[in-house]
Coordinates of C-alpha atoms and ligand atoms in Angstrom, one line a residue:
M1 CA 134.2 128.3 92.6
A2 CA 131.1 129.6 90.9
N3 CA 131.8 128.1 87.5
K4 CA 134.2 125.2 87.4
M5 CA 136.1 125.6 84.1
L6 CA 138.6 122.7 84.2
Y7 CA 138.0 120.5 81.1
P8 CA 136.3 117.3 82.3
R9 CA 138.7 114.4 82.2
Q10 CA 138.2 110.8 83.2
T11 CA 140.9 110.0 85.9
L12 CA 141.3 107.5 88.8
T13 CA 138.9 109.6 90.8
R14 CA 136.7 111.3 88.1
S15 CA 134.2 110.0 85.5
V16 CA 132.6 111.8 82.6
I17 CA 129.3 110.8 80.9
D18 CA 128.6 112.4 77.5
L19 CA 124.9 113.2 77.0
S20 CA 125.3 113.7 73.2
G21 CA 122.7 112.2 70.9
M22 CA 119.1 113.0 69.8
W23 CA 117.3 115.4 72.2
K24 CA 113.7 116.4 72.2
F25 CA 113.2 119.9 70.7
A26 CA 110.5 122.5 70.5
F27 CA 110.1 126.1 69.2
D28 CA 108.2 128.4 71.5
Y29 CA 107.0 131.3 69.3
E30 CA 105.0 133.0 72.1
S31 CA 107.5 132.3 74.9
K32 CA 104.7 130.4 76.7
G33 CA 106.8 127.4 77.6
N34 CA 107.1 128.1 81.3
E35 CA 103.4 128.8 81.5
L36 CA 102.8 125.4 79.7
N37 CA 105.1 123.7 82.2
Y38 CA 107.8 122.8 79.6
Q39 CA 110.3 122.7 82.5
N40 CA 108.9 119.3 83.5
G41 CA 109.0 118.0 80.0
I42 CA 108.4 119.4 76.5
P43 CA 105.4 118.1 74.6
S44 CA 107.2 117.6 71.2
K45 CA 107.8 114.8 68.7
I46 CA 110.7 116.7 67.1
E47 CA 114.2 115.5 67.9
V48 CA 117.5 117.1 67.0
P49 CA 121.2 116.1 67.4
V50 CA 123.3 117.6 70.2
P51 CA 125.9 119.0 69.8
A52 CA 124.8 121.1 66.7
S53 CA 123.0 124.3 65.9
F54 CA 119.5 123.6 64.6
A55 CA 119.0 126.0 61.7
D56 CA 120.3 123.9 58.8
F57 CA 118.3 120.7 59.7
F58 CA 115.0 122.0 58.6
T59 CA 113.5 122.7 55.2
E60 CA 111.1 125.4 56.4
K61 CA 112.5 129.0 56.2
E62 CA 110.8 129.9 59.5
F63 CA 112.7 127.2 61.3
K64 CA 116.0 128.2 59.7
E65 CA 115.5 131.8 60.6
Y66 CA 113.8 131.1 64.0
T67 CA 114.2 133.8 66.6
G68 CA 113.0 133.6 70.2
D69 CA 112.8 130.9 72.9
F70 CA 113.3 127.2 72.1
W71 CA 113.6 124.1 74.2
Y72 CA 115.7 120.9 74.5
E73 CA 115.1 117.8 76.7
T74 CA 117.0 114.6 77.5
S75 CA 117.2 112.3 80.5
F76 CA 119.6 110.0 82.4
Y77 CA 119.7 107.5 85.3
A78 CA 122.0 108.2 88.3
D79 CA 124.3 105.5 89.6
K80 CA 124.0 104.9 93.4
S81 CA 127.8 105.1 93.7
W82 CA 127.5 108.8 93.0
K83 CA 125.8 109.5 96.3
S84 CA 129.2 110.3 98.0
K85 CA 130.4 112.4 95.0
D86 CA 129.8 115.8 93.5
I87 CA 127.6 115.5 90.4
D88 CA 128.0 118.4 87.9
L89 CA 126.2 119.1 84.7
R90 CA 128.5 120.9 82.2
F91 CA 127.3 122.7 79.1
F92 CA 130.2 123.3 76.8
G93 CA 128.4 125.8 74.7
A94 CA 124.6 126.8 74.8
A95 CA 123.8 129.7 72.5
H96 CA 123.0 132.3 73.5
V97 CA 121.0 132.6 76.7
A98 CA 120.2 129.4 78.7
T99 CA 117.9 128.5 81.6
V100 CA 118.4 124.9 82.8
Y101 CA 115.9 122.7 84.7
V102 CA 116.6 119.3 86.3
N103 CA 113.5 117.4 87.4
G104 CA 111.5 120.6 86.9
K105 CA 113.7 122.7 89.2
E106 CA 115.6 125.8 87.7
V107 CA 119.3 125.1 88.4
A108 CA 121.1 127.6 86.2
Y109 CA 120.8 130.7 84.0
H110 CA 123.8 131.5 81.7
H111 CA 124.5 134.3 79.2
G112 CA 126.8 133.5 76.3
G113 CA 126.9 130.7 73.8
F114 CA 130.6 130.1 73.4
L115 CA 131.9 129.3 76.9
P116 CA 131.0 126.5 79.3
F117 CA 129.1 126.6 82.6
T118 CA 128.9 123.9 85.2
I119 CA 126.0 123.3 87.6
N120 CA 126.1 121.1 90.7
I121 CA 122.9 119.0 90.7
N122 CA 123.4 116.9 93.9
D123 CA 120.3 118.5 95.5
V124 CA 117.9 117.8 92.7
I125 CA 119.1 114.3 91.4
K126 CA 117.0 111.2 91.9
Y127 CA 118.5 107.7 92.3
D128 CA 115.4 105.5 91.8
E129 CA 114.0 107.0 88.6
K130 CA 114.8 108.8 85.4
N131 CA 116.2 112.4 85.7
I132 CA 114.8 114.9 83.3
I133 CA 117.1 117.7 81.9
V134 CA 115.2 120.5 80.2
V135 CA 117.0 123.6 78.7
K136 CA 115.2 126.8 77.5
L137 CA 117.4 128.7 75.1
N138 CA 117.0 132.2 73.5
N139 CA 118.9 133.4 70.4
E140 CA 117.6 137.0 70.3
L141 CA 120.3 139.7 69.9
S142 CA 120.5 143.2 71.4
H143 CA 123.0 145.8 72.4
T144 CA 123.6 143.9 75.7
T145 CA 124.1 140.4 74.2
L146 CA 127.5 139.2 73.1
P147 CA 127.5 139.2 70.0
C148 CA 125.4 142.3 69.4
G149 CA 122.5 143.0 67.1
E150 CA 118.8 143.6 67.3
S151 CA 115.7 141.5 66.9
L152 CA 112.6 142.9 65.1
V153 CA 109.0 141.6 64.7
M154 CA 107.8 141.2 61.1
K155 CA 104.2 142.0 60.0
N156 CA 103.3 138.3 60.5
G157 CA 104.2 138.6 64.1
K158 CA 107.3 136.4 63.8
K159 CA 110.6 137.7 65.2
V160 CA 113.7 138.1 63.0
T161 CA 117.3 138.6 64.0
K162 CA 119.3 141.6 62.6
P163 CA 123.0 140.8 63.6
Y164 CA 125.5 143.6 63.6
F165 CA 128.0 141.0 62.5
D166 CA 128.7 139.1 59.3
F167 CA 128.1 135.4 60.3
F168 CA 124.9 133.4 60.5
N169 CA 123.3 133.7 64.0
Y170 CA 123.5 129.9 64.6
S171 CA 122.2 128.8 68.0
G172 CA 121.3 125.8 70.1
L173 CA 123.3 123.3 72.2
I174 CA 126.2 123.8 69.8
R175 CA 128.7 121.9 72.0
P176 CA 128.5 118.8 74.2
V177 CA 126.6 118.4 77.5
K178 CA 128.3 116.1 80.0
L179 CA 127.8 114.7 83.5
V180 CA 131.0 115.1 85.5
I181 CA 131.4 113.0 88.7
T182 CA 134.1 114.2 91.0
P183 CA 135.1 113.5 94.6
K184 CA 133.6 116.0 97.2
S185 CA 137.2 117.1 97.9
S186 CA 138.5 118.1 94.6
I187 CA 140.9 120.3 92.4
L188 CA 138.9 123.3 91.1
D189 CA 141.5 125.3 89.2
V190 CA 145.2 125.6 88.4
N191 CA 147.4 128.6 87.6
L192 CA 150.8 128.1 85.8
V193 CA 153.4 130.7 85.0
H194 CA 156.6 129.6 83.2
E195 CA 160.1 131.2 83.4
L196 CA 163.1 130.2 81.3
N197 CA 166.6 130.3 82.7
G198 CA 169.1 129.0 80.2
K199 CA 168.5 125.4 79.4
N200 CA 166.2 125.0 82.4
S201 CA 162.8 126.3 83.4
K202 CA 160.7 127.2 86.4
T203 CA 157.0 126.8 86.6
N204 CA 155.3 128.8 89.3
Y205 CA 152.1 126.9 90.1
E206 CA 149.0 127.4 92.3
V207 CA 146.4 124.7 92.7
F208 CA 143.0 125.7 94.0
T209 CA 141.0 123.1 95.9
N210 CA 137.9 123.0 98.2
T211 CA 139.8 121.2 101.0
N212 CA 142.9 121.5 103.2
D213 CA 144.3 118.1 102.3
D214 CA 147.8 117.9 100.9
V215 CA 148.4 118.6 97.3
Y216 CA 151.1 117.1 95.2
V217 CA 152.2 117.9 91.7
N218 CA 154.1 115.4 89.5
V219 CA 155.5 116.2 86.0
F220 CA 156.1 113.6 83.4
D221 CA 157.8 114.0 80.0
E222 CA 156.4 112.6 76.8
D223 CA 157.9 109.2 77.6
E224 CA 155.9 109.2 80.8
K225 CA 159.1 109.6 82.8
L226 CA 158.8 111.6 86.1
V227 CA 161.0 114.7 85.6
A228 CA 159.9 116.9 88.6
S229 CA 157.5 117.0 91.5
S230 CA 156.5 119.3 94.3
K231 CA 154.3 119.3 97.4
G232 CA 151.9 122.1 98.3
K233 CA 149.1 124.1 96.8
K234 CA 151.6 126.7 95.7
G235 CA 155.2 126.2 94.6
V236 CA 157.8 126.1 91.9
I237 CA 158.4 123.2 89.5
E238 CA 162.0 123.2 88.3
I239 CA 162.8 121.2 85.1
E240 CA 166.3 120.7 83.7
N241 CA 167.1 120.7 80.0
T242 CA 163.5 121.7 79.4
K243 CA 162.0 120.7 76.1
L244 CA 160.2 124.0 75.2
W245 CA 156.9 124.3 73.4
K246 CA 157.7 126.0 70.1
P247 CA 155.5 127.1 67.3
L248 CA 155.0 124.1 64.9
N249 CA 157.4 122.2 67.2
A250 CA 155.3 121.5 70.3
Y251 CA 156.4 119.5 73.4
L252 CA 153.8 118.8 76.1
Y253 CA 154.7 117.7 79.6
K254 CA 151.9 115.9 81.6
F255 CA 151.3 117.7 84.9
E256 CA 149.5 115.5 87.4
F257 CA 147.7 117.2 90.3
L258 CA 146.8 115.1 93.4
I259 CA 144.9 115.6 96.6
E260 CA 146.0 113.0 99.1
K261 CA 144.8 112.1 102.6
N262 CA 146.2 109.3 104.8
N263 CA 148.3 108.3 101.7
E264 CA 145.1 107.8 99.8
I265 CA 144.6 109.6 96.5
V266 CA 141.4 111.6 97.0
D267 CA 141.4 113.4 93.7
Q268 CA 143.6 113.3 90.5
Y269 CA 143.6 115.7 87.5
F270 CA 145.9 116.1 84.6
L271 CA 146.9 118.9 82.3
N272 CA 149.0 118.7 79.1
V273 CA 151.4 121.6 79.5
G274 CA 153.6 123.3 77.0
I275 CA 156.4 125.3 78.7
R276 CA 156.9 128.6 76.8
T277 CA 156.9 132.3 77.4
V278 CA 155.2 135.1 75.5
S279 CA 156.4 138.7 75.6
I280 CA 156.6 141.8 73.5
K281 CA 159.8 143.8 72.8
G282 CA 159.5 146.9 70.7
N283 CA 157.5 145.9 67.6
R284 CA 158.0 142.2 68.0
I285 CA 156.0 139.4 69.7
L286 CA 158.5 136.9 71.3
I287 CA 157.9 133.3 72.0
N288 CA 160.6 131.9 74.3
N289 CA 162.4 135.3 73.7
E290 CA 162.5 134.6 70.0
P291 CA 160.6 136.8 67.5
V292 CA 157.7 135.2 65.6
Y293 CA 156.0 136.1 62.4
L294 CA 152.4 135.0 62.4
K295 CA 151.1 133.3 59.3
G296 CA 147.5 132.1 59.3
F297 CA 143.9 133.1 59.2
G298 CA 140.8 134.4 60.8
K299 CA 138.5 131.4 60.9
H300 CA 135.0 130.3 62.0
E301 CA 133.5 127.3 63.6
D302 CA 131.3 126.8 60.6
S303 CA 130.4 123.7 58.6
P304 CA 127.5 122.6 56.4
V305 CA 124.5 121.2 58.3
S306 CA 126.2 121.3 61.8
G307 CA 126.3 125.1 61.4
R308 CA 128.2 126.4 64.5
G309 CA 128.1 122.9 66.0
Y310 CA 131.2 121.2 67.5
N311 CA 132.6 119.3 64.6
L312 CA 135.8 117.3 65.2
P313 CA 136.1 115.9 61.7
F314 CA 136.1 119.4 60.2
A315 CA 138.5 120.6 63.0
K316 CA 140.9 117.8 62.0
R317 CA 140.6 118.7 58.3
D318 CA 141.2 122.3 59.1
F319 CA 144.4 121.6 61.0
E320 CA 145.7 119.4 58.1
L321 CA 145.0 122.2 55.7
L322 CA 146.7 124.8 58.0
K323 CA 149.8 122.6 58.1
W324 CA 149.6 122.0 54.3
I325 CA 149.5 125.7 53.5
G326 CA 152.4 126.6 55.9
A327 CA 150.3 128.5 58.5
N328 CA 151.4 128.7 62.2
S329 CA 148.5 130.6 63.8
F330 CA 144.9 131.6 63.7
R331 CA 142.5 133.9 65.5
T332 CA 139.4 132.4 67.0
S333 CA 137.2 134.9 65.2
H334 CA 134.7 136.0 66.5
Y335 CA 134.2 133.9 69.6
P336 CA 136.1 131.3 71.8
Y337 CA 136.1 128.0 69.9
S338 CA 135.5 124.5 71.3
E339 CA 138.0 123.5 73.9
E340 CA 139.1 120.4 71.9
I341 CA 140.4 122.8 69.2
Y342 CA 142.9 124.3 71.7
D343 CA 144.0 120.8 72.7
I344 CA 144.8 120.1 69.1
A345 CA 146.6 123.4 68.7
D346 CA 148.7 122.7 71.8
K347 CA 149.8 119.4 70.3
E348 CA 150.3 120.8 66.7
G349 CA 152.2 123.9 68.0
F350 CA 149.7 126.5 66.5
M351 CA 149.6 130.0 68.0
L352 CA 146.1 131.2 68.8
I353 CA 144.7 134.7 69.3
D354 CA 141.8 133.9 71.6
E355 CA 138.9 136.2 70.7
L356 CA 135.8 137.1 72.8
P357 CA 132.4 137.1 71.2
A358 CA 132.4 140.9 71.4
V359 CA 131.5 141.6 67.8
G360 CA 128.9 144.0 66.5
M361 CA 129.8 146.8 68.8
L362 CA 129.3 149.1 65.9
V363 CA 125.6 149.9 65.3
S364 CA 125.1 148.7 61.8
T365 CA 123.2 145.8 60.2
R366 CA 125.4 146.2 57.1
N367 CA 128.6 145.8 59.2
A368 CA 130.9 145.1 56.3
V369 CA 130.2 148.2 54.3
D370 CA 129.9 150.6 57.3
A371 CA 133.0 149.1 58.9
A372 CA 135.0 149.4 55.7
T373 CA 134.0 152.9 54.8
A374 CA 134.2 154.5 58.2
A375 CA 130.5 155.5 57.8
K376 CA 129.1 158.0 60.4
I377 CA 127.0 155.8 62.7
K378 CA 125.2 156.1 66.1
P379 CA 128.0 155.8 68.7
F380 CA 127.6 152.4 70.4
F381 CA 129.5 153.2 73.6
D382 CA 127.4 156.3 74.2
E383 CA 124.5 154.2 75.3
E384 CA 124.0 154.0 79.1
I385 CA 122.9 150.4 78.9
V386 CA 126.2 149.5 77.1
Q387 CA 128.2 151.2 79.9
T388 CA 126.4 149.1 82.4
V389 CA 124.8 145.8 81.3
T390 CA 126.9 145.1 78.2
L391 CA 130.1 145.8 80.1
K392 CA 129.0 143.5 82.9
N393 CA 128.3 140.7 80.4
H394 CA 131.5 141.5 78.6
L395 CA 133.6 141.2 81.8
N396 CA 131.9 138.0 82.8
T397 CA 132.6 136.5 79.4
L398 CA 136.2 137.7 79.6
E399 CA 136.6 136.0 83.0
E400 CA 135.1 132.7 81.7
C401 CA 137.3 132.8 78.7
V402 CA 140.6 133.5 80.5
I403 CA 139.9 130.9 83.2
R404 CA 138.9 128.3 80.6
D405 CA 141.9 128.9 78.2
K406 CA 144.8 130.2 80.4
N407 CA 146.7 126.9 80.7
H408 CA 146.9 126.4 76.9
A409 CA 150.4 126.9 75.5
C410 CA 148.8 127.7 72.1
V411 CA 147.0 130.8 73.5
I412 CA 149.6 133.5 73.0
A413 CA 147.3 136.6 73.0
W414 CA 143.8 137.9 73.8
S415 CA 141.5 139.7 71.3
L416 CA 139.0 141.4 73.5
L417 CA 136.7 142.8 70.7
N418 CA 136.3 142.6 66.9
E419 CA 135.7 145.9 64.9
P420 CA 134.3 148.0 67.7
D421 CA 133.4 151.6 67.2
T422 CA 136.4 153.3 68.7
V423 CA 136.1 156.7 67.2
G424 CA 132.4 157.6 67.7
S425 CA 132.4 158.2 71.4
K426 CA 135.0 159.1 74.2
K427 CA 133.0 156.8 76.4
A428 CA 134.6 153.9 74.6
V429 CA 137.8 154.6 76.6
P430 CA 136.7 153.8 80.2
Y431 CA 134.8 150.7 78.8
F432 CA 138.1 149.4 77.1
E433 CA 140.2 150.3 80.2
A434 CA 137.9 148.2 82.4
L435 CA 138.3 145.3 79.9
F436 CA 142.1 145.5 79.4
N437 CA 142.8 145.9 83.1
R438 CA 140.6 143.0 84.1
C439 CA 142.3 140.8 81.5
N440 CA 145.7 141.3 83.1
E441 CA 144.2 140.7 86.5
L442 CA 142.7 137.4 85.4
D443 CA 145.6 136.1 83.2
P444 CA 148.5 134.8 85.4
E445 CA 150.8 135.0 82.3
K446 CA 149.7 138.6 81.5
R447 CA 149.6 137.7 77.7
P448 CA 149.4 140.5 75.1
R449 CA 145.9 142.1 74.7
S450 CA 144.4 143.8 71.7
F451 CA 141.3 144.2 69.6
A452 CA 140.7 143.9 65.8
A453 CA 140.5 147.5 64.5
I454 CA 138.3 148.8 61.7
I455 CA 139.5 151.2 59.1
A456 CA 138.2 154.2 61.0
S457 CA 140.6 153.2 63.8
Q458 CA 143.6 155.1 62.3
P459 CA 146.7 155.9 64.5
D460 CA 145.7 159.5 64.8
R461 CA 141.9 159.0 65.3
C462 CA 141.4 155.8 67.3
L463 CA 140.6 156.5 71.0
C464 CA 141.6 153.0 72.2
T465 CA 144.7 151.6 70.4
H466 CA 146.9 153.1 73.1
L467 CA 145.6 150.3 75.4
C468 CA 146.7 147.6 73.0
D469 CA 150.0 145.7 73.6
F470 CA 150.0 145.0 69.9
I471 CA 148.0 146.3 66.9
M472 CA 145.5 144.1 65.0
L473 CA 144.2 145.6 61.7
N474 CA 141.2 144.6 59.6
R475 CA 141.7 146.3 56.2
Y476 CA 139.9 146.0 52.9
Y477 CA 141.5 148.5 50.5
G478 CA 141.0 146.9 47.1
W479 CA 137.6 145.3 48.0
Y480 CA 135.1 147.4 50.0
T481 CA 136.9 150.5 48.7
E482 CA 139.2 151.0 45.6
G483 CA 138.0 147.6 44.3
G484 CA 139.2 146.0 41.0
Y485 CA 140.9 148.4 38.5
E486 CA 141.5 151.0 41.4
I487 CA 143.3 148.5 43.7
E488 CA 146.7 150.3 43.2
D489 CA 145.2 153.4 44.9
G490 CA 144.0 151.2 47.7
L491 CA 147.5 149.8 48.1
V492 CA 148.9 153.3 48.3
R493 CA 146.5 154.1 51.1
L494 CA 147.6 150.9 52.9
D495 CA 151.3 151.9 52.5
E496 CA 150.6 155.4 53.8
E497 CA 148.6 154.0 56.8
L498 CA 151.5 151.6 57.7
D499 CA 154.0 154.5 57.6
K500 CA 152.0 155.9 60.5
W501 CA 151.7 152.6 62.4
D502 CA 155.5 152.0 62.0
K503 CA 156.0 155.2 64.1
V504 CA 153.8 153.9 66.9
G505 CA 156.5 151.3 67.7
K506 CA 154.2 148.4 68.5
P507 CA 153.9 145.0 66.7
V508 CA 151.4 145.3 63.9
M509 CA 149.5 142.4 62.4
F510 CA 146.7 142.0 59.9
T511 CA 143.9 140.0 61.3
E512 CA 141.7 140.6 58.2
Y513 CA 142.3 141.4 54.6
G514 CA 140.7 139.6 51.7
C515 CA 138.1 139.6 49.0
D516 CA 135.0 137.5 48.1
T517 CA 136.0 134.9 45.5
M518 CA 133.8 132.4 43.6
Q519 CA 135.6 129.1 43.2
G520 CA 135.8 128.3 39.5
V521 CA 135.7 131.8 38.2
T522 CA 139.0 132.8 36.6
R523 CA 139.2 135.8 34.2
L524 CA 142.0 137.4 32.2
P525 CA 142.4 140.2 33.0
S526 CA 141.1 139.6 36.5
V527 CA 137.8 140.9 37.8
M528 CA 136.5 141.1 41.3
W529 CA 135.2 137.8 42.6
S530 CA 137.6 135.8 40.3
E531 CA 140.1 133.5 41.9
N532 CA 143.0 135.3 40.2
Y533 CA 141.8 138.6 41.6
Q534 CA 142.1 137.1 45.1
V535 CA 145.7 136.1 44.2
E536 CA 146.5 139.7 42.9
Y537 CA 144.9 141.2 46.0
F538 CA 147.1 139.1 48.4
D539 CA 150.2 139.7 46.3
G540 CA 149.6 143.4 46.5
Y541 CA 149.1 143.4 50.3
H542 CA 152.2 141.2 50.9
K543 CA 154.5 143.5 48.9
I544 CA 153.4 146.3 51.2
F545 CA 153.7 144.2 54.4
D546 CA 157.3 143.2 53.5
K547 CA 158.2 146.9 53.3
H548 CA 157.0 147.8 56.7
E549 CA 159.2 147.0 59.7
S550 CA 156.4 146.9 62.3
V551 CA 154.3 144.3 60.4
M552 CA 154.9 140.9 62.1
G553 CA 151.8 138.9 61.1
E554 CA 149.4 138.2 58.3
Q555 CA 146.0 136.4 58.7
P556 CA 143.8 136.7 55.6
W557 CA 140.1 136.8 55.9
N558 CA 139.0 134.0 55.8
F559 CA 140.4 130.4 56.1
A560 CA 137.2 129.1 54.5
D561 CA 133.9 130.3 53.0
F562 CA 131.2 130.5 55.8
Q563 CA 127.5 131.1 56.2
T564 CA 126.1 134.5 56.9
T565 CA 122.7 136.3 57.1
E566 CA 121.3 136.4 53.6
G567 CA 121.8 139.7 51.8
I568 CA 122.6 141.5 48.5
I569 CA 126.4 141.2 49.0
R570 CA 126.3 137.7 50.3
C571 CA 125.9 134.9 47.7
D572 CA 125.0 131.9 50.0
G573 CA 127.4 133.3 52.6
N574 CA 130.8 135.0 52.7
K575 CA 133.1 133.9 49.9
K576 CA 136.3 135.4 51.2
G577 CA 137.6 131.9 52.0
V578 CA 141.0 130.7 50.7
F579 CA 139.3 127.3 51.0
T580 CA 135.7 126.6 50.1
R581 CA 133.2 125.8 52.8
D582 CA 133.7 122.0 52.2
R583 CA 137.5 122.6 52.6
E584 CA 138.8 122.6 49.1
P585 CA 141.5 125.1 47.9
K586 CA 141.0 128.1 45.7
M587 CA 143.9 129.3 43.5
A588 CA 145.1 131.7 46.3
A589 CA 145.8 128.7 48.6
F590 CA 148.6 127.5 46.4
V591 CA 150.1 131.1 46.2
L592 CA 149.9 131.5 50.0
K593 CA 151.5 128.1 50.4
R594 CA 154.5 129.1 48.3
R595 CA 154.9 132.4 50.2
W596 CA 154.5 131.0 53.7
E597 CA 156.8 128.0 53.1
N598 CA 159.5 130.5 52.3
L599 CA 158.8 132.9 55.2
P600 CA 160.8 131.7 58.3
I601 CA 159.1 131.7 61.7
N602 CA 161.4 134.6 62.7
Y603 CA 160.9 136.6 59.5
K604 CA 162.0 140.2 60.0
G605 CA 163.8 138.9 63.2
K606 CA 164.6 140.9 66.2
K607 CA 164.7 144.8 66.0
D608 CA 167.1 145.8 68.8
Ligands
CKX1 N1 134.9 142.1 59.1 C1 135.2 145.7 56.7 C2 134.3 141.2 60.0 C3 134.1 139.9 59.4 C4 133.4 140.0 58.1 C5 134.2 140.9 57.2 C6 133.6 140.9 55.8 C7 134.3 142.2 57.8 C8 134.9 143.3 57.0 C9 134.7 144.6 57.6 O1 133.3 139.1 60.3 O2 133.1 138.8 57.5 O3 132.8 141.7 55.5 O4 134.0 140.0 55.0

């Protein structure tokens, strides 16, 4: 399998070596690194931590805003016992375009900073001396990169990034890099599809291996008691009195996968599996055939200094805050998050909408204003290169994401794009059709698919919402339009728009609504940017949501303040957080807590 996606786990037959720590680092303004033989070792005294993005370490503006090629280097010694094994190098997240060299030889090229890639290095490894790993990264944006944007050259010859999206273009080895030692005969991937029948359940499984040796599957409950087992690469696991995985009430069985030969265990791998089903009925999303009302946020993997870096302490704090406020879900806006976050969500019973890094497919460097005002802009999907190269990158990224995340109970739906231009060009339709169809082909569970729609994407104008299994709306009446004193007019427009969506008959949820709010600013009467305006804004929206039958989810933008490209409407980043960037509550957090603690998981219930 080209790109082994199974999360590296230490087992009886597998070992994992984490290469995190300080790596050598070098900027390469003229992209001369290869010419200067950097692939054999970079001539630099600078060191930076991995995993992390590099931008917020330095005090020089040109390093924070650096655009172009840059290099990382580390080394390791190989253990002679590995000679009979497969040795893989796994990058968990290398933003955005990576070329990897081991002992000077190019071993991989990968596009996309938010999904892992694995390289087998058996042919280049040395056992009697230090092995050198060198990575060349590039963080330039274009119409074919995911996410999208453009990169310009300033008068001083330095490159600058112009994202078509509203978060800082952090880059680097943002997630761990590990050596994964597995047996030559090993388990490569697993598909699981659950069915409920009364108190029992059936799990249709398929185990993909690179050998014909026997495969066994054993299932243990949370008390480590064996509750079911099966022999064969493909089969059905039947469990009696199944403890289902439920939102905010998770239960995880441990599925053990074994390859055996002559009664010897050749390979062993585990998955923590939540048994649940996801389906859509009319205008409801059902988990285990029960309607759910989604309460939560659009988030970011964003924290001070680490930037977009993998940051488990912040992830833990975020889950504690999500539980405190009464949330049950979040969208991985605007890119697949670190895998460890899905593991926690599985354990905590959070429902995730897993989003691809397909953001900025709306040609505008002032995304917010143009997205919010349906401005007339150059149709993105008209471009030939978008219909060819971007689509290819998009489909590759989709495949990586679905294969990586498909076995997580927490993943209940896929968001294939954020705020794309779905009105400017009819050519958006075949592009979306290719995506939506491929998603179903890849996902054994055929989970609901959608994209987060901008205001221009109205029921009678959007060319692509017919492809969606449910509707996700990003709306900013009362902020980017009809702000402050005029908010009532904005809420009337919201109400009228929802009258139209109610008739579509699909589940409708809000994946963004919110307003920039400075912590500490309270004004009576309220003014925009004040904490009490954020409260009034949410109260207004929620009254409208409660009126509309089809609305079955609310995820304000954003969970916390986050860093963006500097600009006239960004005061040290986006301030639409309900929590500050250092994870402290604004006034609205307490109001949301009161609402959500009184909104049952099956709010609005079944509509037969
Ligand atoms: N939507 C009207 C995408 C998010 C931005 C958000 C904003 C825009 C709103 C578009 O990534 O942060 O401007 O706050």
